[in-house]
Short mmCIF file of C-alpha atoms (C1' of nucleotides) in Angstrom, two decimals:
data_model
loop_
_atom_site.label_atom_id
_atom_site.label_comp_id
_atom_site.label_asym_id
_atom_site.label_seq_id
_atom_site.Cartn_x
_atom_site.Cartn_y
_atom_site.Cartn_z
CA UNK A 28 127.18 119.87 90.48
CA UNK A 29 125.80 121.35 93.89
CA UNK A 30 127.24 125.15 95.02
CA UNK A 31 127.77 124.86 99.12
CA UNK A 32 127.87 127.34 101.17
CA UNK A 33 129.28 126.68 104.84
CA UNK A 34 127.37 129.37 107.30
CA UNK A 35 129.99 132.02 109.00
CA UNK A 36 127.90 131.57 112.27
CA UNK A 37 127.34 128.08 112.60
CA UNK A 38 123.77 128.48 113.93
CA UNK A 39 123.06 129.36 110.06
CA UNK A 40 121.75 126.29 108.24
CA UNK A 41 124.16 125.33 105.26
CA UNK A 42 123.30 126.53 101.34
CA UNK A 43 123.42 124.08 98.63
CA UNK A 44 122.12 124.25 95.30
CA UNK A 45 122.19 122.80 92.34
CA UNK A 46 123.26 124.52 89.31
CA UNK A 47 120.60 124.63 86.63
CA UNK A 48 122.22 127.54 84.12
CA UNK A 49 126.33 128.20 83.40
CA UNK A 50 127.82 130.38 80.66
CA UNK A 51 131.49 129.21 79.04
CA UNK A 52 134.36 131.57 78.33
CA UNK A 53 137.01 129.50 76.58
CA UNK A 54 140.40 132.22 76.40
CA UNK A 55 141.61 135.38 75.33
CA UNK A 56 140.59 135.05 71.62
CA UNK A 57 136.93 134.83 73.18
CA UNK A 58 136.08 138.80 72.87
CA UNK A 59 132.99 138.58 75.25
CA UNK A 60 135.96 137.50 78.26
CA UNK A 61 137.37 139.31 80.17
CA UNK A 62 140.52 137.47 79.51
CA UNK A 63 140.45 139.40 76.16
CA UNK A 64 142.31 142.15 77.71
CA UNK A 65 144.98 139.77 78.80
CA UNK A 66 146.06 139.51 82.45
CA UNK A 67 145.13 142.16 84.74
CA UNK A 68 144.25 142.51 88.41
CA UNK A 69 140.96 141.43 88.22
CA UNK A 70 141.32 138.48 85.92
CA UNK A 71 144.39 136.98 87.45
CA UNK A 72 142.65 133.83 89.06
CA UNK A 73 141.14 132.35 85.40
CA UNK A 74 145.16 131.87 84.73
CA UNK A 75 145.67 129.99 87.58
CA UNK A 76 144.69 126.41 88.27
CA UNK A 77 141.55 124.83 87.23
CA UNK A 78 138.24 124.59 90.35
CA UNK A 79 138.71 127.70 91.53
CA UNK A 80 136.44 130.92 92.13
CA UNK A 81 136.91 133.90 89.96
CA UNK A 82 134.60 136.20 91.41
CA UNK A 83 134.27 139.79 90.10
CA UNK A 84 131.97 142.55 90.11
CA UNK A 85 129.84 144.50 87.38
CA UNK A 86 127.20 147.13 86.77
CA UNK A 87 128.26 148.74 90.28
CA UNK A 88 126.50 146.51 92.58
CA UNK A 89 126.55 142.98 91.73
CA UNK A 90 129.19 139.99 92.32
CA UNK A 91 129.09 137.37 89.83
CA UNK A 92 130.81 133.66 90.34
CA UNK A 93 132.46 131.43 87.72
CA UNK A 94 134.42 128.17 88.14
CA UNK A 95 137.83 128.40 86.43
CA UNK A 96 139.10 125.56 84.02
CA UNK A 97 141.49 124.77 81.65
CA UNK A 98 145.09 124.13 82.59
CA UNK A 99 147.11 126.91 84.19
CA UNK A 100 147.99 129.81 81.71
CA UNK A 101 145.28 129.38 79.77
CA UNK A 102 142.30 131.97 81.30
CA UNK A 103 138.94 130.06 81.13
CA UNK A 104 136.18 129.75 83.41
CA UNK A 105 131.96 128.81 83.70
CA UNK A 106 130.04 131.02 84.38
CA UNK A 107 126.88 130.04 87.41
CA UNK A 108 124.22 132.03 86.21
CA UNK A 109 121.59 129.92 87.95
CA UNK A 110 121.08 127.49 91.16
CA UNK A 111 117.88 125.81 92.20
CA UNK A 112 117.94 125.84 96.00
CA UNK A 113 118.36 122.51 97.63
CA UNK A 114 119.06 123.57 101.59
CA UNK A 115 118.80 126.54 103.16
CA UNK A 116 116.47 128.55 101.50
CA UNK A 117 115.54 130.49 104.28
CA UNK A 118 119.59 131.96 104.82
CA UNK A 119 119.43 132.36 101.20
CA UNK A 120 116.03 134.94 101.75
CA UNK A 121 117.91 136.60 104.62
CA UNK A 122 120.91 137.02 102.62
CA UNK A 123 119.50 138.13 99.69
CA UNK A 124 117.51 140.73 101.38
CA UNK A 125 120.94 141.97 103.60
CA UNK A 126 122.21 142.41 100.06
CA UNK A 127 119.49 144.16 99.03
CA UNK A 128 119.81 146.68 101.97
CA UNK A 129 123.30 147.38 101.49
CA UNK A 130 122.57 148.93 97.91
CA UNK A 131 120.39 152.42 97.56
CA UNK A 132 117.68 152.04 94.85
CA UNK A 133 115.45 154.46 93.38
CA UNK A 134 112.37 153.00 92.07
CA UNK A 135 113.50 149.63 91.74
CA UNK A 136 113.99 148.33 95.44
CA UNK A 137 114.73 144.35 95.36
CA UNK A 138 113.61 144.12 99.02
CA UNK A 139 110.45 145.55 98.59
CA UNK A 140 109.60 142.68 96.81
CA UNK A 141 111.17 139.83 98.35
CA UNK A 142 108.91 138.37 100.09
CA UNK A 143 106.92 137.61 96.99
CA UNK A 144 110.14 135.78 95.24
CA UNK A 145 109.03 132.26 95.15
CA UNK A 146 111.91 129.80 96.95
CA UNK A 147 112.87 128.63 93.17
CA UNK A 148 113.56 131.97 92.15
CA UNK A 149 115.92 133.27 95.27
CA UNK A 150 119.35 132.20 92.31
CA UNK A 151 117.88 132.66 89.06
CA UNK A 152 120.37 134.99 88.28
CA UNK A 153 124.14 134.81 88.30
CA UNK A 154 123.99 138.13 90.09
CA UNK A 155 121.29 136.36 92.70
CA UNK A 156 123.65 133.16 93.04
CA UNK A 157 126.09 135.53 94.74
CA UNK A 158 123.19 137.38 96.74
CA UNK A 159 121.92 134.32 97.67
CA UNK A 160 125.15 132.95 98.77
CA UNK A 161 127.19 135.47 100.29
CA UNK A 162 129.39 135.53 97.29
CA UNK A 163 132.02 138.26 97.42
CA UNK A 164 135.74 139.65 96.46
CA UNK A 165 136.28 137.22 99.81
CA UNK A 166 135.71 134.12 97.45
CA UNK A 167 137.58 135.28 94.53
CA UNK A 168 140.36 132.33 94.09
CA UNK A 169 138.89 130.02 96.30
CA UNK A 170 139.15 126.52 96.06
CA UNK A 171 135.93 125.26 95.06
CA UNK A 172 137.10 121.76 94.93
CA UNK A 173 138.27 121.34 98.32
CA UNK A 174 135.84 119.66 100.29
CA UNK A 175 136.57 121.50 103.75
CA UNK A 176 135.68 124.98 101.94
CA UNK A 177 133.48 127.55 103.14
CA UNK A 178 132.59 127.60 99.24
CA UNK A 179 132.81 124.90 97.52
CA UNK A 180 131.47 121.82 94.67
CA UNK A 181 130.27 119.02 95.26
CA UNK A 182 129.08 115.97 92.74
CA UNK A 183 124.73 116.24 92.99
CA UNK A 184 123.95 112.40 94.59
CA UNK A 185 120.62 112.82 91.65
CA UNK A 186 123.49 112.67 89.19
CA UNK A 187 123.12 114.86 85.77
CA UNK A 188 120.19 116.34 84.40
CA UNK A 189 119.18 113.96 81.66
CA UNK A 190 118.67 117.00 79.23
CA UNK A 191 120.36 120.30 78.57
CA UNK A 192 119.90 122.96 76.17
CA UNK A 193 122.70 125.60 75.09
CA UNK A 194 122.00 128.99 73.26
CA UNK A 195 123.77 131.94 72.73
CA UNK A 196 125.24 133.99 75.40
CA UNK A 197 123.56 136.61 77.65
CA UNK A 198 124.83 140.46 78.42
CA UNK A 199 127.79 140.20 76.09
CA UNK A 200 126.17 143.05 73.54
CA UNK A 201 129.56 144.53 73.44
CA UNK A 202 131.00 140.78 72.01
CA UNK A 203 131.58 140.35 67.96
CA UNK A 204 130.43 138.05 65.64
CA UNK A 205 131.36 135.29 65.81
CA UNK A 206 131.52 135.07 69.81
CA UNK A 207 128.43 137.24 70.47
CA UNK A 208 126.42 134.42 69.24
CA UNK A 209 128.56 131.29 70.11
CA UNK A 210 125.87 128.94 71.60
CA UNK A 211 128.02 128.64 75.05
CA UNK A 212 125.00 129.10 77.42
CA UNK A 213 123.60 125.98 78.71
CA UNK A 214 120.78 125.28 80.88
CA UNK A 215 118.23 122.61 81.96
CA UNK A 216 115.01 123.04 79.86
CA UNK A 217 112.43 123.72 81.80
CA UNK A 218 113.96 124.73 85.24
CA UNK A 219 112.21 127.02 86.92
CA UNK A 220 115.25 128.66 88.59
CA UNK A 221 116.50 129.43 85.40
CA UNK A 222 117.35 132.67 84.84
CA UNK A 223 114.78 135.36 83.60
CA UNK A 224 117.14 137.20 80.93
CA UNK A 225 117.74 133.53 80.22
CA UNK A 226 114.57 132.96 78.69
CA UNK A 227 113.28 132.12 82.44
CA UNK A 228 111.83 128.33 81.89
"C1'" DC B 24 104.68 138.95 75.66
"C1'" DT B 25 108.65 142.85 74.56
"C1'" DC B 26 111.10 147.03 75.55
"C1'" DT B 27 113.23 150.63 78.54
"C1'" DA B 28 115.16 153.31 82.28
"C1'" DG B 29 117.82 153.61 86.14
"C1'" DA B 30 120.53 151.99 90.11
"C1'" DT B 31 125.97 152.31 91.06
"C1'" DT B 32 131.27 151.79 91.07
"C1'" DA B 33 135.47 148.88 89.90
"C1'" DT B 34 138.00 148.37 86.09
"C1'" DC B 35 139.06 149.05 81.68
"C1'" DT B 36 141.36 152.18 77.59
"C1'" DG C 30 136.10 159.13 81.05
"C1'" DA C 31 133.26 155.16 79.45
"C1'" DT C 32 131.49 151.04 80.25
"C1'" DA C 33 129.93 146.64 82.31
"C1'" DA C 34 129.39 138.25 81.88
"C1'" DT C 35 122.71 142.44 86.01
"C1'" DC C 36 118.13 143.13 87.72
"C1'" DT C 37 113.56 145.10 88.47
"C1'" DA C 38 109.33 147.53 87.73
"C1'" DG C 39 106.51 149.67 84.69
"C1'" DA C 40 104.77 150.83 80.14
"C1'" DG C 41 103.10 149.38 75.83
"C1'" DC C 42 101.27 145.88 72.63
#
DNA sequence: CTCTAGATTATCT
DNA sequence: GATAATCTAGAGC
């Protein structure tokens, strides 16, 4: 599928992407969820119908975006850990770097360095899509599937990839056997806008 | 190539 | 009060 995002100011060119790298969390007997806890604030959307956002936030600074399925009641959702940029790459740069700006670094600073991100590179990171994208609490239970949404799905015209590859799960340290290493991670071989921690290419 | 520190705060027990 | 579905630069091999 392609990831869409419709510009606030409509001089903005329109984002798409197409998703190259998504992570699967099936229900609350998945320990690496965050359904594990059961219903809470933050998790309320994956109970909900099926093609919407569940957007949250970790490590203090970064917004991450999954796609929820599974019928309502049952908390699931996919993970978009990576988007090859399509459209728009330029509002993607912009945004990524206004991101940037709003967060304090000490000796890492992401903007320093953006201008040397190559245009393949501006998603390759679930934390990135949502840079790149404007993704934030504002999306969290948005219809993705409705085709007049700011963000939104839509079916890639290039069809599938022809081949995808599926490994074990990334950042989930914290996750038991046997859900630490369920091979839930999938990803087009050989994309270069997959994710770094993803085993980049 | 691998490994590590450090940025930063909502949300969890 | 501890931790997290991340990311980057820099050090070491």
């Amino acid at each position: 599928m392609r990831l869409v995002r419709e510009p606030a100011d409509p001089e903005t060119e329109t984002r798409v992407g197409r998703i190259v790298e998504v992570e699967a969390y099936i229900g609350p007997h998945d320990l690496a969820s965050h359904a594990r806890f059961g219903r809470t604030a933050r998790n309320a959307v994956m109970f909900g119908p099926a093609g919407v956002a569940y957007v949250y936030f970790v490590y203090g600074m970064y917004w991450c975006l999954n796609v929820v399925t599974e019928p309502e009641q049952r908390p699931a959702a996919v993970l978009v850990r990576a988007v090859e940029p399509v459209t728009g790459a330029a509002a993607m740069r912009k945004a990524r770097s206004d991101w940037a700006s709003r967060t304090r670094r000490g000796a890492n600073r992401p903007q320093d360095s953006l201008a040397r991100v190559a245009g393949e590179r501006l998603a390759s990171g679930p934390g990135l899509v949502c840079a790149a994208f404007s993704i934030t609490r504002e999306d969290d239970g948005r219809d993705l599937c409705d085709p007049s949404s700011a963000l939104r799905l839509e079916t890639d015209p290039n069809g599938a990839p022809t081949e995808i590859r599926s490994g074990r799960r990334i950042g989930i340290d914290y996750a038991p056997e046997p859900w630490h290493s369920m091979p839930w991670r999938f990803w087009v071989p050989g994309n270069a806008s997959v994710s770094a921690q993803g085993g980049g290419r």
